[in-house]
Amino acid sequence: MFSGVETDACVLDAVDLGFAVTVATDAVASSDPAAHEAVLNHVLPRLAQQVRLMTTAEIFAAA
């Protein structure tokens, strides 16, 4: 579990350190709603080999 203030900063830091990351898309936030949506809809999907986007329900169902 890794958390911080801005979704993209936390995720990209973990990816840079070589971690495979699962983002609970309904449990993350940002100070800028438009930037937050852009990160979830446009930036993180481009990192599909390192970042998996799932809802909290999908994560719990997979456990």
N, CA, C, O and CB atoms as a CASP TS submission, in Angstrom:
PFRMAT TS
TARGET T0000
AUTHOR 0000-0000-0000
METHOD Language model
MODEL 1
PARENT N/A
ATOM      1  N   MET     1       0.860  -1.165   0.000  1.00  0.00           N
ATOM      2  CA  MET     1       0.000   0.000   0.000  1.00  0.00           C
ATOM      3  C   MET     1       0.897   1.215   0.000  1.00  0.00           C
ATOM      4  O   MET     1       1.845   1.306   0.780  1.00  0.00           O
ATOM      5  CB  MET     1      -0.974   0.005   1.218  1.00  0.00           C
ATOM      6  N   PHE     2       0.589   2.146  -0.881  1.00  0.00           N
ATOM      7  CA  PHE     2       1.361   3.377  -1.018  1.00  0.00           C
ATOM      8  C   PHE     2       0.358   4.489  -1.227  1.00  0.00           C
ATOM      9  O   PHE     2      -0.517   4.369  -2.085  1.00  0.00           O
ATOM     10  CB  PHE     2       2.404   3.300  -2.201  1.00  0.00           C
ATOM     11  N   SER     3       0.459   5.553  -0.479  1.00  0.00           N
ATOM     12  CA  SER     3      -0.508   6.636  -0.656  1.00  0.00           C
ATOM     13  C   SER     3       0.180   7.986  -0.529  1.00  0.00           C
ATOM     14  O   SER     3       1.279   8.104   0.012  1.00  0.00           O
ATOM     15  CB  SER     3      -1.648   6.521   0.371  1.00  0.00           C
ATOM     16  N   GLY     4      -0.498   8.989  -1.042  1.00  0.00           N
ATOM     17  CA  GLY     4       0.013  10.343  -0.994  1.00  0.00           C
ATOM     18  C   GLY     4      -1.080  11.297  -1.400  1.00  0.00           C
ATOM     19  O   GLY     4      -2.259  10.945  -1.364  1.00  0.00           O
ATOM     20  N   VAL     5      -0.708  12.490  -1.782  1.00  0.00           N
ATOM     21  CA  VAL     5      -1.688  13.522  -2.074  1.00  0.00           C
ATOM     22  C   VAL     5      -2.153  13.502  -3.526  1.00  0.00           C
ATOM     23  O   VAL     5      -3.345  13.679  -3.780  1.00  0.00           O
ATOM     24  CB  VAL     5      -1.115  14.870  -1.746  1.00  0.00           C
ATOM     25  N   GLU     6      -1.276  13.299  -4.465  1.00  0.00           N
ATOM     26  CA  GLU     6      -1.621  13.349  -5.880  1.00  0.00           C
ATOM     27  C   GLU     6      -1.480  11.973  -6.522  1.00  0.00           C
ATOM     28  O   GLU     6      -0.426  11.344  -6.425  1.00  0.00           O
ATOM     29  CB  GLU     6      -0.740  14.367  -6.609  1.00  0.00           C
ATOM     30  N   THR     7      -2.529  11.511  -7.171  1.00  0.00           N
ATOM     31  CA  THR     7      -2.555  10.173  -7.758  1.00  0.00           C
ATOM     32  C   THR     7      -1.363   9.920  -8.666  1.00  0.00           C
ATOM     33  O   THR     7      -0.678   8.909  -8.512  1.00  0.00           O
ATOM     34  CB  THR     7      -3.837   9.971  -8.535  1.00  0.00           C
ATOM     35  N   ASP     8      -1.102  10.813  -9.605  1.00  0.00           N
ATOM     36  CA  ASP     8      -0.041  10.556 -10.576  1.00  0.00           C
ATOM     37  C   ASP     8       1.328  10.519  -9.927  1.00  0.00           C
ATOM     38  O   ASP     8       2.158   9.692 -10.306  1.00  0.00           O
ATOM     39  CB  ASP     8      -0.062  11.605 -11.661  1.00  0.00           C
ATOM     40  N   ALA     9       1.591  11.381  -8.971  1.00  0.00           N
ATOM     41  CA  ALA     9       2.913  11.412  -8.340  1.00  0.00           C
ATOM     42  C   ALA     9       3.206  10.109  -7.619  1.00  0.00           C
ATOM     43  O   ALA     9       4.297   9.557  -7.761  1.00  0.00           O
ATOM     44  CB  ALA     9       3.014  12.582  -7.362  1.00  0.00           C
ATOM     45  N   CYS    10       2.271   9.619  -6.865  1.00  0.00           N
ATOM     46  CA  CYS    10       2.463   8.372  -6.116  1.00  0.00           C
ATOM     47  C   CYS    10       2.660   7.190  -7.053  1.00  0.00           C
ATOM     48  O   CYS    10       3.576   6.389  -6.868  1.00  0.00           O
ATOM     49  CB  CYS    10       1.269   8.112  -5.196  1.00  0.00           C
ATOM     50  N   VAL    11       1.805   7.086  -8.050  1.00  0.00           N
ATOM     51  CA  VAL    11       1.884   5.953  -8.977  1.00  0.00           C
ATOM     52  C   VAL    11       3.169   6.008  -9.779  1.00  0.00           C
ATOM     53  O   VAL    11       3.857   4.995  -9.903  1.00  0.00           O
ATOM     54  CB  VAL    11       0.675   5.937  -9.920  1.00  0.00           C
ATOM     55  N   LEU    12       3.502   7.141 -10.315  1.00  0.00           N
ATOM     56  CA  LEU    12       4.709   7.243 -11.141  1.00  0.00           C
ATOM     57  C   LEU    12       5.970   7.019 -10.320  1.00  0.00           C
ATOM     58  O   LEU    12       6.939   6.457 -10.830  1.00  0.00           O
ATOM     59  CB  LEU    12       4.773   8.605 -11.823  1.00  0.00           C
ATOM     60  N   ASP    13       5.980   7.449  -9.054  1.00  0.00           N
ATOM     61  CA  ASP    13       7.127   7.166  -8.185  1.00  0.00           C
ATOM     62  C   ASP    13       7.301   5.658  -8.017  1.00  0.00           C
ATOM     63  O   ASP    13       8.418   5.148  -8.109  1.00  0.00           O
ATOM     64  CB  ASP    13       6.948   7.846  -6.804  1.00  0.00           C
ATOM     65  N   ALA    14       6.217   4.954  -7.774  1.00  0.00           N
ATOM     66  CA  ALA    14       6.290   3.497  -7.598  1.00  0.00           C
ATOM     67  C   ALA    14       6.745   2.807  -8.877  1.00  0.00           C
ATOM     68  O   ALA    14       7.553   1.880  -8.825  1.00  0.00           O
ATOM     69  CB  ALA    14       4.929   2.941  -7.164  1.00  0.00           C
ATOM     70  N   VAL    15       6.236   3.249 -10.024  1.00  0.00           N
ATOM     71  CA  VAL    15       6.646   2.679 -11.312  1.00  0.00           C
ATOM     72  C   VAL    15       8.136   2.928 -11.543  1.00  0.00           C
ATOM     73  O   VAL    15       8.852   2.035 -11.995  1.00  0.00           O
ATOM     74  CB  VAL    15       5.810   3.284 -12.473  1.00  0.00           C
ATOM     75  N   ASP    16       8.601   4.134 -11.235  1.00  0.00           N
ATOM     76  CA  ASP    16      10.020   4.453 -11.397  1.00  0.00           C
ATOM     77  C   ASP    16      10.910   3.556 -10.536  1.00  0.00           C
ATOM     78  O   ASP    16      12.057   3.286 -10.894  1.00  0.00           O
ATOM     79  CB  ASP    16      10.268   5.916 -11.047  1.00  0.00           C
ATOM     80  N   LEU    17      10.381   3.096  -9.402  1.00  0.00           N
ATOM     81  CA  LEU    17      11.138   2.209  -8.512  1.00  0.00           C
ATOM     82  C   LEU    17      11.021   0.737  -8.926  1.00  0.00           C
ATOM     83  O   LEU    17      11.579  -0.143  -8.272  1.00  0.00           O
ATOM     84  CB  LEU    17      10.654   2.378  -7.074  1.00  0.00           C
ATOM     85  N   GLY    18      10.286   0.479 -10.022  1.00  0.00           N
ATOM     86  CA  GLY    18      10.192  -0.871 -10.544  1.00  0.00           C
ATOM     87  C   GLY    18       9.025  -1.695 -10.034  1.00  0.00           C
ATOM     88  O   GLY    18       8.961  -2.897 -10.294  1.00  0.00           O
ATOM     89  N   PHE    19       8.099  -1.075  -9.313  1.00  0.00           N
ATOM     90  CA  PHE    19       6.946  -1.803  -8.797  1.00  0.00           C
ATOM     91  C   PHE    19       5.847  -1.939  -9.838  1.00  0.00           C
ATOM     92  O   PHE    19       5.644  -1.044 -10.659  1.00  0.00           O
ATOM     93  CB  PHE    19       6.403  -1.113  -7.565  1.00  0.00           C
ATOM     94  N   ALA    20       5.148  -3.052  -9.801  1.00  0.00           N
ATOM     95  CA  ALA    20       3.891  -3.189 -10.533  1.00  0.00           C
ATOM     96  C   ALA    20       2.834  -2.577  -9.620  1.00  0.00           C
ATOM     97  O   ALA    20       2.800  -2.877  -8.427  1.00  0.00           O
ATOM     98  CB  ALA    20       3.560  -4.718 -10.911  1.00  0.00           C
ATOM     99  N   VAL    21       1.981  -1.732 -10.163  1.00  0.00           N
ATOM    100  CA  VAL    21       1.058  -0.942  -9.348  1.00  0.00           C
ATOM    101  C   VAL    21      -0.389  -1.245  -9.719  1.00  0.00           C
ATOM    102  O   VAL    21      -0.742  -1.304 -10.897  1.00  0.00           O
ATOM    103  CB  VAL    21       1.342   0.557  -9.514  1.00  0.00           C
ATOM    104  N   THR    22      -1.214  -1.434  -8.704  1.00  0.00           N
ATOM    105  CA  THR    22      -2.655  -1.512  -8.900  1.00  0.00           C
ATOM    106  C   THR    22      -3.249  -0.256  -8.288  1.00  0.00           C
ATOM    107  O   THR    22      -3.046   0.026  -7.107  1.00  0.00           O
ATOM    108  CB  THR    22      -3.267  -2.817  -8.260  1.00  0.00           C
ATOM    109  N   VAL    23      -3.981   0.494  -9.092  1.00  0.00           N
ATOM    110  CA  VAL    23      -4.617   1.727  -8.630  1.00  0.00           C
ATOM    111  C   VAL    23      -6.102   1.465  -8.413  1.00  0.00           C
ATOM    112  O   VAL    23      -6.816   1.062  -9.331  1.00  0.00           O
ATOM    113  CB  VAL    23      -4.403   2.888  -9.649  1.00  0.00           C
ATOM    114  N   ALA    24      -6.555   1.699  -7.186  1.00  0.00           N
ATOM    115  CA  ALA    24      -7.986   1.613  -6.883  1.00  0.00           C
ATOM    116  C   ALA    24      -8.610   2.922  -7.354  1.00  0.00           C
ATOM    117  O   ALA    24      -8.588   3.922  -6.636  1.00  0.00           O
ATOM    118  CB  ALA    24      -8.254   1.360  -5.333  1.00  0.00           C
ATOM    119  N   THR    25      -9.161   2.911  -8.551  1.00  0.00           N
ATOM    120  CA  THR    25      -9.599   4.150  -9.206  1.00  0.00           C
ATOM    121  C   THR    25     -10.677   4.907  -8.436  1.00  0.00           C
ATOM    122  O   THR    25     -10.804   6.122  -8.593  1.00  0.00           O
ATOM    123  CB  THR    25     -10.111   3.837 -10.579  1.00  0.00           C
ATOM    124  N   ASP    26     -11.445   4.220  -7.616  1.00  0.00           N
ATOM    125  CA  ASP    26     -12.480   4.886  -6.836  1.00  0.00           C
ATOM    126  C   ASP    26     -12.010   5.229  -5.428  1.00  0.00           C
ATOM    127  O   ASP    26     -12.816   5.587  -4.570  1.00  0.00           O
ATOM    128  CB  ASP    26     -13.712   4.015  -6.765  1.00  0.00           C
ATOM    129  N   ALA    27     -10.697   5.121  -5.191  1.00  0.00           N
ATOM    130  CA  ALA    27     -10.163   5.406  -3.857  1.00  0.00           C
ATOM    131  C   ALA    27      -8.925   6.300  -3.919  1.00  0.00           C
ATOM    132  O   ALA    27      -8.122   6.316  -2.986  1.00  0.00           O
ATOM    133  CB  ALA    27      -9.825   4.103  -3.138  1.00  0.00           C
ATOM    134  N   VAL    28      -8.772   7.038  -5.007  1.00  0.00           N
ATOM    135  CA  VAL    28      -7.652   7.963  -5.159  1.00  0.00           C
ATOM    136  C   VAL    28      -8.200   9.351  -5.456  1.00  0.00           C
ATOM    137  O   VAL    28      -9.350   9.509  -5.868  1.00  0.00           O
ATOM    138  CB  VAL    28      -6.682   7.495  -6.285  1.00  0.00           C
ATOM    139  N   ALA    29      -7.346  10.364  -5.236  1.00  0.00           N
ATOM    140  CA  ALA    29      -7.813  11.738  -5.405  1.00  0.00           C
ATOM    141  C   ALA    29      -6.681  12.645  -5.864  1.00  0.00           C
ATOM    142  O   ALA    29      -5.529  12.230  -5.989  1.00  0.00           O
ATOM    143  CB  ALA    29      -8.411  12.264  -4.100  1.00  0.00           C
ATOM    144  N   SER    30      -7.050  13.891  -6.108  1.00  0.00           N
ATOM    145  CA  SER    30      -6.110  14.915  -6.518  1.00  0.00           C
ATOM    146  C   SER    30      -6.689  16.266  -6.132  1.00  0.00           C
ATOM    147  O   SER    30      -7.896  16.392  -5.926  1.00  0.00           O
ATOM    148  CB  SER    30      -5.816  14.840  -8.046  1.00  0.00           C
ATOM    149  N   SER    31      -5.844  17.261  -6.035  1.00  0.00           N
ATOM    150  CA  SER    31      -6.322  18.612  -5.731  1.00  0.00           C
ATOM    151  C   SER    31      -6.972  19.275  -6.942  1.00  0.00           C
ATOM    152  O   SER    31      -7.667  20.282  -6.800  1.00  0.00           O
ATOM    153  CB  SER    31      -5.170  19.475  -5.230  1.00  0.00           C
ATOM    154  N   ASP    32      -6.750  18.718  -8.132  1.00  0.00           N
ATOM    155  CA  ASP    32      -7.308  19.272  -9.369  1.00  0.00           C
ATOM    156  C   ASP    32      -8.150  18.192 -10.052  1.00  0.00           C
ATOM    157  O   ASP    32      -7.593  17.270 -10.648  1.00  0.00           O
ATOM    158  CB  ASP    32      -6.171  19.787 -10.325  1.00  0.00           C
ATOM    159  N   PRO    33      -9.476  18.287  -9.977  1.00  0.00           N
ATOM    160  CA  PRO    33     -10.336  17.252 -10.556  1.00  0.00           C
ATOM    161  C   PRO    33     -10.098  16.986 -12.043  1.00  0.00           C
ATOM    162  O   PRO    33     -10.136  15.833 -12.472  1.00  0.00           O
ATOM    163  CB  PRO    33     -11.761  17.633 -10.358  1.00  0.00           C
ATOM    164  N   ALA    34      -9.857  18.018 -12.823  1.00  0.00           N
ATOM    165  CA  ALA    34      -9.624  17.823 -14.259  1.00  0.00           C
ATOM    166  C   ALA    34      -8.320  17.063 -14.504  1.00  0.00           C
ATOM    167  O   ALA    34      -8.272  16.166 -15.345  1.00  0.00           O
ATOM    168  CB  ALA    34      -9.589  19.183 -14.987  1.00  0.00           C
ATOM    169  N   ALA    35      -7.274  17.416 -13.778  1.00  0.00           N
ATOM    170  CA  ALA    35      -5.993  16.719 -13.921  1.00  0.00           C
ATOM    171  C   ALA    35      -6.123  15.272 -13.442  1.00  0.00           C
ATOM    172  O   ALA    35      -5.543  14.365 -14.040  1.00  0.00           O
ATOM    173  CB  ALA    35      -4.880  17.453 -13.128  1.00  0.00           C
ATOM    174  N   HIS    36      -6.867  15.059 -12.386  1.00  0.00           N
ATOM    175  CA  HIS    36      -7.097  13.718 -11.855  1.00  0.00           C
ATOM    176  C   HIS    36      -7.760  12.829 -12.906  1.00  0.00           C
ATOM    177  O   HIS    36      -7.325  11.701 -13.137  1.00  0.00           O
ATOM    178  CB  HIS    36      -7.964  13.783 -10.586  1.00  0.00           C
ATOM    179  N   GLU    37      -8.802  13.336 -13.533  1.00  0.00           N
ATOM    180  CA  GLU    37      -9.488  12.580 -14.591  1.00  0.00           C
ATOM    181  C   GLU    37      -8.562  12.314 -15.765  1.00  0.00           C
ATOM    182  O   GLU    37      -8.594  11.228 -16.343  1.00  0.00           O
ATOM    183  CB  GLU    37     -10.732  13.335 -15.071  1.00  0.00           C
ATOM    184  N   ALA    38      -7.736  13.292 -16.126  1.00  0.00           N
ATOM    185  CA  ALA    38      -6.795  13.114 -17.234  1.00  0.00           C
ATOM    186  C   ALA    38      -5.778  12.020 -16.916  1.00  0.00           C
ATOM    187  O   ALA    38      -5.453  11.203 -17.778  1.00  0.00           O
ATOM    188  CB  ALA    38      -6.070  14.437 -17.541  1.00  0.00           C
ATOM    189  N   VAL    39      -5.279  12.002 -15.690  1.00  0.00           N
ATOM    190  CA  VAL    39      -4.318  10.974 -15.294  1.00  0.00           C
ATOM    191  C   VAL    39      -4.962   9.594 -15.374  1.00  0.00           C
ATOM    192  O   VAL    39      -4.376   8.671 -15.939  1.00  0.00           O
ATOM    193  CB  VAL    39      -3.790  11.241 -13.868  1.00  0.00           C
ATOM    194  N   LEU    40      -6.165   9.445 -14.811  1.00  0.00           N
ATOM    195  CA  LEU    40      -6.831   8.139 -14.805  1.00  0.00           C
ATOM    196  C   LEU    40      -7.259   7.690 -16.197  1.00  0.00           C
ATOM    197  O   LEU    40      -7.216   6.499 -16.504  1.00  0.00           O
ATOM    198  CB  LEU    40      -8.037   8.181 -13.897  1.00  0.00           C
ATOM    199  N   ASN    41      -7.670   8.629 -17.037  1.00  0.00           N
ATOM    200  CA  ASN    41      -8.222   8.265 -18.342  1.00  0.00           C
ATOM    201  C   ASN    41      -7.217   8.277 -19.492  1.00  0.00           C
ATOM    202  O   ASN    41      -7.451   7.641 -20.520  1.00  0.00           O
ATOM    203  CB  ASN    41      -9.331   9.185 -18.672  1.00  0.00           C
ATOM    204  N   HIS    42      -6.100   8.993 -19.332  1.00  0.00           N
ATOM    205  CA  HIS    42      -5.178   9.147 -20.455  1.00  0.00           C
ATOM    206  C   HIS    42      -3.730   8.776 -20.152  1.00  0.00           C
ATOM    207  O   HIS    42      -3.058   8.186 -20.999  1.00  0.00           O
ATOM    208  CB  HIS    42      -5.222  10.547 -20.927  1.00  0.00           C
ATOM    209  N   VAL    43      -3.239   9.108 -18.964  1.00  0.00           N
ATOM    210  CA  VAL    43      -1.831   8.850 -18.650  1.00  0.00           C
ATOM    211  C   VAL    43      -1.619   7.414 -18.183  1.00  0.00           C
ATOM    212  O   VAL    43      -0.836   6.680 -18.785  1.00  0.00           O
ATOM    213  CB  VAL    43      -1.338   9.823 -17.576  1.00  0.00           C
ATOM    214  N   LEU    44      -2.304   7.007 -17.124  1.00  0.00           N
ATOM    215  CA  LEU    44      -2.064   5.675 -16.561  1.00  0.00           C
ATOM    216  C   LEU    44      -2.406   4.535 -17.514  1.00  0.00           C
ATOM    217  O   LEU    44      -1.711   3.519 -17.492  1.00  0.00           O
ATOM    218  CB  LEU    44      -2.857   5.514 -15.303  1.00  0.00           C
ATOM    219  N   PRO    45      -3.437   4.647 -18.348  1.00  0.00           N
ATOM    220  CA  PRO    45      -3.685   3.557 -19.298  1.00  0.00           C
ATOM    221  C   PRO    45      -2.532   3.321 -20.276  1.00  0.00           C
ATOM    222  O   PRO    45      -2.428   2.237 -20.850  1.00  0.00           O
ATOM    223  CB  PRO    45      -4.939   3.846 -20.076  1.00  0.00           C
ATOM    224  N   ARG    46      -1.686   4.297 -20.470  1.00  0.00           N
ATOM    225  CA  ARG    46      -0.532   4.131 -21.362  1.00  0.00           C
ATOM    226  C   ARG    46       0.595   3.328 -20.709  1.00  0.00           C
ATOM    227  O   ARG    46       1.564   2.951 -21.369  1.00  0.00           O
ATOM    228  CB  ARG    46      -0.005   5.496 -21.790  1.00  0.00           C
ATOM    229  N   LEU    47       0.458   3.075 -19.421  1.00  0.00           N
ATOM    230  CA  LEU    47       1.470   2.328 -18.678  1.00  0.00           C
ATOM    231  C   LEU    47       0.947   0.948 -18.293  1.00  0.00           C
ATOM    232  O   LEU    47       1.214   0.462 -17.194  1.00  0.00           O
ATOM    233  CB  LEU    47       1.898   3.104 -17.423  1.00  0.00           C
ATOM    234  N   ALA    48       0.212   0.327 -19.186  1.00  0.00           N
ATOM    235  CA  ALA    48      -0.505  -0.921 -18.883  1.00  0.00           C
ATOM    236  C   ALA    48       0.407  -2.061 -18.440  1.00  0.00           C
ATOM    237  O   ALA    48      -0.051  -2.968 -17.745  1.00  0.00           O
ATOM    238  CB  ALA    48      -1.284  -1.361 -20.091  1.00  0.00           C
ATOM    239  N   GLN    49       1.671  -2.041 -18.817  1.00  0.00           N
ATOM    240  CA  GLN    49       2.573  -3.106 -18.382  1.00  0.00           C
ATOM    241  C   GLN    49       2.971  -2.960 -16.919  1.00  0.00           C
ATOM    242  O   GLN    49       3.343  -3.942 -16.277  1.00  0.00           O
ATOM    243  CB  GLN    49       3.815  -3.122 -19.250  1.00  0.00           C
ATOM    244  N   GLN    50       2.894  -1.738 -16.386  1.00  0.00           N
ATOM    245  CA  GLN    50       3.270  -1.497 -15.000  1.00  0.00           C
ATOM    246  C   GLN    50       2.085  -1.143 -14.103  1.00  0.00           C
ATOM    247  O   GLN    50       2.150  -1.336 -12.889  1.00  0.00           O
ATOM    248  CB  GLN    50       4.284  -0.399 -14.943  1.00  0.00           C
ATOM    249  N   VAL    51       1.001  -0.624 -14.692  1.00  0.00           N
ATOM    250  CA  VAL    51      -0.113  -0.101 -13.895  1.00  0.00           C
ATOM    251  C   VAL    51      -1.408  -0.798 -14.276  1.00  0.00           C
ATOM    252  O   VAL    51      -1.775  -0.875 -15.449  1.00  0.00           O
ATOM    253  CB  VAL    51      -0.252   1.423 -14.084  1.00  0.00           C
ATOM    254  N   ARG    52      -2.085  -1.300 -13.264  1.00  0.00           N
ATOM    255  CA  ARG    52      -3.393  -1.934 -13.453  1.00  0.00           C
ATOM    256  C   ARG    52      -4.431  -1.035 -12.780  1.00  0.00           C
ATOM    257  O   ARG    52      -4.278  -0.686 -11.610  1.00  0.00           O
ATOM    258  CB  ARG    52      -3.425  -3.406 -12.857  1.00  0.00           C
ATOM    259  N   LEU    53      -5.475  -0.663 -13.503  1.00  0.00           N
ATOM    260  CA  LEU    53      -6.545   0.176 -12.970  1.00  0.00           C
ATOM    261  C   LEU    53      -7.743  -0.697 -12.626  1.00  0.00           C
ATOM    262  O   LEU    53      -8.273  -1.406 -13.481  1.00  0.00           O
ATOM    263  CB  LEU    53      -6.946   1.282 -13.984  1.00  0.00           C
ATOM    264  N   MET    54      -8.165  -0.639 -11.361  1.00  0.00           N
ATOM    265  CA  MET    54      -9.293  -1.446 -10.895  1.00  0.00           C
ATOM    266  C   MET    54     -10.073  -0.659  -9.854  1.00  0.00           C
ATOM    267  O   MET    54      -9.523   0.232  -9.207  1.00  0.00           O
ATOM    268  CB  MET    54      -8.808  -2.801 -10.308  1.00  0.00           C
ATOM    269  N   THR    55     -11.342  -0.978  -9.689  1.00  0.00           N
ATOM    270  CA  THR    55     -12.112  -0.404  -8.587  1.00  0.00           C
ATOM    271  C   THR    55     -11.795  -1.194  -7.325  1.00  0.00           C
ATOM    272  O   THR    55     -11.219  -2.279  -7.395  1.00  0.00           O
ATOM    273  CB  THR    55     -13.651  -0.423  -8.892  1.00  0.00           C
ATOM    274  N   THR    56     -12.171  -0.650  -6.172  1.00  0.00           N
ATOM    275  CA  THR    56     -11.951  -1.381  -4.929  1.00  0.00           C
ATOM    276  C   THR    56     -12.726  -2.700  -4.941  1.00  0.00           C
ATOM    277  O   THR    56     -12.224  -3.709  -4.446  1.00  0.00           O
ATOM    278  CB  THR    56     -12.368  -0.522  -3.716  1.00  0.00           C
ATOM    279  N   ALA    57     -13.925  -2.708  -5.491  1.00  0.00           N
ATOM    280  CA  ALA    57     -14.715  -3.946  -5.565  1.00  0.00           C
ATOM    281  C   ALA    57     -13.992  -4.994  -6.404  1.00  0.00           C
ATOM    282  O   ALA    57     -13.971  -6.169  -6.036  1.00  0.00           O
ATOM    283  CB  ALA    57     -16.115  -3.665  -6.157  1.00  0.00           C
ATOM    284  N   GLU    58     -13.401  -4.589  -7.520  1.00  0.00           N
ATOM    285  CA  GLU    58     -12.657  -5.524  -8.362  1.00  0.00           C
ATOM    286  C   GLU    58     -11.420  -6.071  -7.649  1.00  0.00           C
ATOM    287  O   GLU    58     -11.081  -7.244  -7.804  1.00  0.00           O
ATOM    288  CB  GLU    58     -12.245  -4.842  -9.662  1.00  0.00           C
ATOM    289  N   ILE    59     -10.756  -5.231  -6.877  1.00  0.00           N
ATOM    290  CA  ILE    59      -9.575  -5.671  -6.132  1.00  0.00           C
ATOM    291  C   ILE    59      -9.963  -6.694  -5.074  1.00  0.00           C
ATOM    292  O   ILE    59      -9.314  -7.732  -4.949  1.00  0.00           O
ATOM    293  CB  ILE    59      -8.867  -4.472  -5.479  1.00  0.00           C
ATOM    294  N   PHE    60     -11.017  -6.411  -4.310  1.00  0.00           N
ATOM    295  CA  PHE    60     -11.461  -7.351  -3.276  1.00  0.00           C
ATOM    296  C   PHE    60     -11.977  -8.647  -3.877  1.00  0.00           C
ATOM    297  O   PHE    60     -11.763  -9.718  -3.309  1.00  0.00           O
ATOM    298  CB  PHE    60     -12.544  -6.718  -2.416  1.00  0.00           C
ATOM    299  N   ALA    61     -12.648  -8.571  -5.009  1.00  0.00           N
ATOM    300  CA  ALA    61     -13.155  -9.774  -5.657  1.00  0.00           C
ATOM    301  C   ALA    61     -12.018 -10.661  -6.157  1.00  0.00           C
ATOM    302  O   ALA    61     -12.150 -11.884  -6.192  1.00  0.00           O
ATOM    303  CB  ALA    61     -14.073  -9.400  -6.813  1.00  0.00           C
ATOM    304  N   ALA    62     -10.913 -10.050  -6.539  1.00  0.00           N
ATOM    305  CA  ALA    62      -9.765 -10.794  -7.053  1.00  0.00           C
ATOM    306  C   ALA    62      -8.921 -11.421  -5.939  1.00  0.00           C
ATOM    307  O   ALA    62      -8.108 -12.310  -6.196  1.00  0.00           O
ATOM    308  CB  ALA    62      -8.898  -9.880  -7.893  1.00  0.00           C
ATOM    309  N   ALA    63      -9.116 -10.960  -4.721  1.00  0.00           N
ATOM    310  CA  ALA    63      -8.282 -11.453  -3.593  1.00  0.00           C
ATOM    311  C   ALA    63      -8.710 -12.821  -3.122  1.00  0.00           C
ATOM    312  O   ALA    63      -8.117 -13.368  -2.192  1.00  0.00           O
ATOM    313  CB  ALA    63      -8.342 -10.483  -2.419  1.00  0.00           C
TER
END
